[in-house]
Amino acid sequence: DHLIRCFVRLVEAGELPNDLNLVLVGTKGWKIDALLAEVAKNERIRSRLVFTGFVPDADLAPLYAGALAFVYPSLYEGFGLPPLEAMQCGLPVITSNVSSLPEVVGDAALLVPPTDVDALCQALLTVANSAAVRADLSEKSLARATLFSWTKFIDQHVALYQKLA
């Protein structure tokens, strides 16, 4: 709900471009219904929130391709595959500075405390308002994502097994 609160704040303040929508992919999170009911009262906000529901993996690439950035303020992740998928598509990533996410994204993303709406808003404004920041993060995302390929994983394990043999 922190991302929705951030988006509402920025739209109401007129700080985001009018054509920038918040697309939420996946099922609705827990404890979100009250916030959505509140947001639904404001047509200007409601018209800029898109809920896709579940999206099969094969259909994610077009969503990534049409995105300005990937924002993932997760409270906990075992690994953090969604930010990595977005990075493989060259998207600028804004994600949490907790759990495994900093290790996964390295310096290729903007890191924020997941419950800090102010920090999330600042990161989103930074990405939305600066083509240079987006280009830098995009380049870093693509480079970082290459560290996590299946080929690299297999090569590293083969080398380890050979060393241990």
mmCIF file of C-alpha atoms in Angstrom:
data_model
loop_
_atom_site.group_PDB
_atom_site.id
_atom_site.type_symbol
_atom_site.label_atom_id
_atom_site.label_comp_id
_atom_site.label_asym_id
_atom_site.label_seq_id
_atom_site.Cartn_x
_atom_site.Cartn_y
_atom_site.Cartn_z
ATOM 1 C CA ASP A 1 0.000 0.000 0.000
ATOM 2 C CA HIS A 2 3.008 2.315 0.376
ATOM 3 C CA LEU A 3 3.442 2.532 -3.387
ATOM 4 C CA ILE A 4 -0.222 3.425 -3.873
ATOM 5 C CA ARG A 5 0.017 6.086 -1.147
ATOM 6 C CA CYS A 6 3.113 7.495 -2.829
ATOM 7 C CA PHE A 7 1.424 7.567 -6.227
ATOM 8 C CA VAL A 8 -1.689 9.265 -4.813
ATOM 9 C CA ARG A 9 0.456 11.901 -3.100
ATOM 10 C CA LEU A 10 2.422 12.668 -6.265
ATOM 11 C CA VAL A 11 -0.650 12.791 -8.525
ATOM 12 C CA GLU A 12 -2.553 15.043 -6.122
ATOM 13 C CA ALA A 13 0.467 17.369 -5.936
ATOM 14 C CA GLY A 14 0.687 17.445 -9.739
ATOM 15 C CA GLU A 15 4.271 16.193 -9.640
ATOM 16 C CA LEU A 16 3.908 13.336 -12.128
ATOM 17 C CA PRO A 17 3.259 13.609 -15.865
ATOM 18 C CA ASN A 18 -0.441 13.209 -16.661
ATOM 19 C CA ASP A 19 0.238 10.203 -18.883
ATOM 20 C CA LEU A 20 2.081 8.272 -16.162
ATOM 21 C CA ASN A 21 -0.093 5.536 -14.671
ATOM 22 C CA LEU A 22 0.562 3.057 -11.892
ATOM 23 C CA VAL A 23 0.190 -0.485 -13.212
ATOM 24 C CA LEU A 24 -0.022 -3.076 -10.447
ATOM 25 C CA VAL A 25 0.710 -6.573 -11.684
ATOM 26 C CA GLY A 26 -0.448 -9.606 -9.729
ATOM 27 C CA THR A 27 -3.116 -10.260 -7.174
ATOM 28 C CA LYS A 28 -4.072 -7.616 -4.643
ATOM 29 C CA GLY A 29 -2.073 -7.684 -1.435
ATOM 30 C CA TRP A 30 -3.504 -8.211 1.993
ATOM 31 C CA LYS A 31 -5.050 -5.298 3.878
ATOM 32 C CA ILE A 32 -5.396 -3.242 0.690
ATOM 33 C CA ASP A 33 -9.175 -3.129 0.254
ATOM 34 C CA ALA A 34 -9.741 -0.148 2.587
ATOM 35 C CA LEU A 35 -7.085 1.905 0.798
ATOM 36 C CA LEU A 36 -8.524 1.015 -2.607
ATOM 37 C CA ALA A 37 -12.019 2.012 -1.487
ATOM 38 C CA GLU A 38 -10.616 5.376 -0.380
ATOM 39 C CA VAL A 39 -8.699 5.854 -3.639
ATOM 40 C CA ALA A 40 -11.720 4.844 -5.738
ATOM 41 C CA LYS A 41 -13.532 7.990 -4.574
ATOM 42 C CA ASN A 42 -11.088 10.155 -6.524
ATOM 43 C CA GLU A 43 -11.651 9.797 -10.289
ATOM 44 C CA ARG A 44 -8.345 11.481 -11.138
ATOM 45 C CA ILE A 45 -6.471 8.843 -9.150
ATOM 46 C CA ARG A 46 -8.746 5.907 -9.983
ATOM 47 C CA SER A 47 -8.346 6.467 -13.720
ATOM 48 C CA ARG A 48 -4.560 6.248 -13.381
ATOM 49 C CA LEU A 49 -4.440 2.999 -11.376
ATOM 50 C CA VAL A 50 -4.423 -0.209 -13.396
ATOM 51 C CA PHE A 51 -4.754 -3.626 -11.763
ATOM 52 C CA THR A 52 -3.846 -6.462 -14.109
ATOM 53 C CA GLY A 53 -4.481 -9.362 -11.782
ATOM 54 C CA PHE A 54 -2.371 -12.444 -12.396
ATOM 55 C CA VAL A 55 -0.174 -12.210 -15.492
ATOM 56 C CA PRO A 56 1.543 -15.341 -16.886
ATOM 57 C CA ASP A 57 5.332 -15.114 -17.192
ATOM 58 C CA ALA A 58 5.089 -15.180 -20.986
ATOM 59 C CA ASP A 59 3.013 -11.978 -20.923
ATOM 60 C CA LEU A 60 5.276 -9.924 -18.647
ATOM 61 C CA ALA A 61 7.723 -8.691 -21.316
ATOM 62 C CA PRO A 62 5.205 -6.336 -22.999
ATOM 63 C CA LEU A 63 4.360 -4.840 -19.606
ATOM 64 C CA TYR A 64 8.038 -4.266 -18.871
ATOM 65 C CA ALA A 65 8.552 -2.814 -22.354
ATOM 66 C CA GLY A 66 5.849 -0.216 -21.778
ATOM 67 C CA ALA A 67 7.016 0.786 -18.304
ATOM 68 C CA LEU A 68 8.990 3.844 -17.265
ATOM 69 C CA ALA A 69 10.362 1.965 -14.249
ATOM 70 C CA PHE A 70 9.811 -1.084 -12.074
ATOM 71 C CA VAL A 71 8.951 -0.259 -8.462
ATOM 72 C CA TYR A 72 9.097 -3.081 -5.925
ATOM 73 C CA PRO A 73 8.864 -1.924 -2.288
ATOM 74 C CA SER A 74 8.698 -5.452 -0.893
ATOM 75 C CA LEU A 75 8.972 -6.053 2.836
ATOM 76 C CA TYR A 76 10.650 -9.443 2.416
ATOM 77 C CA GLU A 77 11.989 -11.532 -0.446
ATOM 78 C CA GLY A 78 13.740 -14.871 -0.420
ATOM 79 C CA PHE A 79 15.625 -13.936 -3.581
ATOM 80 C CA GLY A 80 13.983 -11.111 -5.501
ATOM 81 C CA LEU A 81 13.249 -12.497 -8.938
ATOM 82 C CA PRO A 82 10.798 -9.764 -10.101
ATOM 83 C CA PRO A 83 13.380 -6.936 -9.920
ATOM 84 C CA LEU A 84 15.883 -9.146 -11.716
ATOM 85 C CA GLU A 85 13.358 -9.877 -14.486
ATOM 86 C CA ALA A 86 12.773 -6.134 -14.897
ATOM 87 C CA MET A 87 16.524 -5.526 -14.982
ATOM 88 C CA GLN A 88 16.892 -8.104 -17.759
ATOM 89 C CA CYS A 89 14.518 -5.898 -19.774
ATOM 90 C CA GLY A 90 16.645 -2.831 -19.052
ATOM 91 C CA LEU A 91 14.136 -1.153 -16.778
ATOM 92 C CA PRO A 92 15.210 1.292 -14.094
ATOM 93 C CA VAL A 93 14.392 -0.358 -10.765
ATOM 94 C CA ILE A 94 13.316 1.134 -7.450
ATOM 95 C CA THR A 95 13.221 -1.482 -4.724
ATOM 96 C CA SER A 96 13.529 -2.095 -1.001
ATOM 97 C CA ASN A 97 16.766 -1.810 0.900
ATOM 98 C CA VAL A 98 15.894 -4.887 2.983
ATOM 99 C CA SER A 99 16.107 -8.650 2.732
ATOM 100 C CA SER A 100 17.918 -10.086 -0.297
ATOM 101 C CA LEU A 101 17.044 -7.225 -2.635
ATOM 102 C CA PRO A 102 20.173 -5.044 -2.180
ATOM 103 C CA GLU A 103 22.336 -8.090 -2.898
ATOM 104 C CA VAL A 104 20.357 -8.946 -6.024
ATOM 105 C CA VAL A 105 20.218 -5.456 -7.546
ATOM 106 C CA GLY A 106 23.596 -4.147 -6.373
ATOM 107 C CA ASP A 107 24.172 -0.548 -7.465
ATOM 108 C CA ALA A 108 21.853 -0.947 -10.450
ATOM 109 C CA ALA A 109 18.733 0.240 -8.606
ATOM 110 C CA LEU A 110 17.513 2.948 -6.290
ATOM 111 C CA LEU A 111 17.052 1.457 -2.825
ATOM 112 C CA VAL A 112 14.475 2.769 -0.354
ATOM 113 C CA PRO A 113 13.116 1.658 3.015
ATOM 114 C CA PRO A 114 9.943 -0.236 2.036
ATOM 115 C CA THR A 115 7.662 1.578 4.486
ATOM 116 C CA ASP A 116 9.062 5.083 3.915
ATOM 117 C CA VAL A 117 6.548 6.753 1.594
ATOM 118 C CA ASP A 118 8.622 9.951 1.434
ATOM 119 C CA ALA A 119 11.723 8.076 0.245
ATOM 120 C CA LEU A 120 9.658 6.105 -2.249
ATOM 121 C CA CYS A 121 8.132 9.324 -3.618
ATOM 122 C CA GLN A 122 11.555 10.928 -3.940
ATOM 123 C CA ALA A 123 12.948 7.908 -5.806
ATOM 124 C CA LEU A 124 9.946 7.811 -8.136
ATOM 125 C CA LEU A 125 10.260 11.532 -8.860
ATOM 126 C CA THR A 126 13.978 11.134 -9.525
ATOM 127 C CA VAL A 127 13.333 8.430 -12.107
ATOM 128 C CA ALA A 128 10.248 10.075 -13.621
ATOM 129 C CA ASN A 129 11.897 13.473 -14.036
ATOM 130 C CA SER A 130 15.369 12.549 -15.258
ATOM 131 C CA ALA A 131 16.064 10.840 -18.563
ATOM 132 C CA ALA A 132 19.741 10.713 -17.554
ATOM 133 C CA VAL A 133 18.949 8.797 -14.355
ATOM 134 C CA ARG A 134 16.702 6.414 -16.290
ATOM 135 C CA ALA A 135 19.418 5.808 -18.898
ATOM 136 C CA ASP A 136 22.057 5.215 -16.213
ATOM 137 C CA LEU A 137 19.870 2.802 -14.252
ATOM 138 C CA SER A 138 18.815 1.022 -17.440
ATOM 139 C CA GLU A 139 22.430 0.465 -18.467
ATOM 140 C CA LYS A 140 23.346 -0.740 -14.978
ATOM 141 C CA SER A 141 20.277 -3.007 -14.890
ATOM 142 C CA LEU A 142 21.233 -4.778 -18.093
ATOM 143 C CA ALA A 143 24.822 -5.245 -16.913
ATOM 144 C CA ARG A 144 23.780 -6.493 -13.460
ATOM 145 C CA ALA A 145 21.243 -8.942 -14.891
ATOM 146 C CA THR A 146 23.975 -10.743 -16.843
ATOM 147 C CA LEU A 147 25.428 -11.908 -13.522
ATOM 148 C CA PHE A 148 22.356 -14.059 -12.947
ATOM 149 C CA SER A 149 22.003 -16.066 -16.164
ATOM 150 C CA TRP A 150 21.426 -19.822 -16.131
ATOM 151 C CA THR A 151 24.563 -20.245 -18.245
ATOM 152 C CA LYS A 152 26.649 -18.412 -15.674
ATOM 153 C CA PHE A 153 25.048 -20.445 -12.867
ATOM 154 C CA ILE A 154 25.861 -23.740 -14.598
ATOM 155 C CA ASP A 155 29.412 -22.661 -15.483
ATOM 156 C CA GLN A 156 30.100 -21.673 -11.877
ATOM 157 C CA HIS A 157 28.774 -24.973 -10.555
ATOM 158 C CA VAL A 158 30.761 -27.020 -13.080
ATOM 159 C CA ALA A 159 33.909 -25.115 -12.075
ATOM 160 C CA LEU A 160 33.164 -25.750 -8.406
ATOM 161 C CA TYR A 161 32.587 -29.477 -8.992
ATOM 162 C CA GLN A 162 35.834 -29.718 -10.987
ATOM 163 C CA LYS A 163 37.712 -27.962 -8.206
ATOM 164 C CA LEU A 164 36.270 -30.325 -5.596
ATOM 165 C CA ALA A 165 36.929 -33.468 -7.671
#
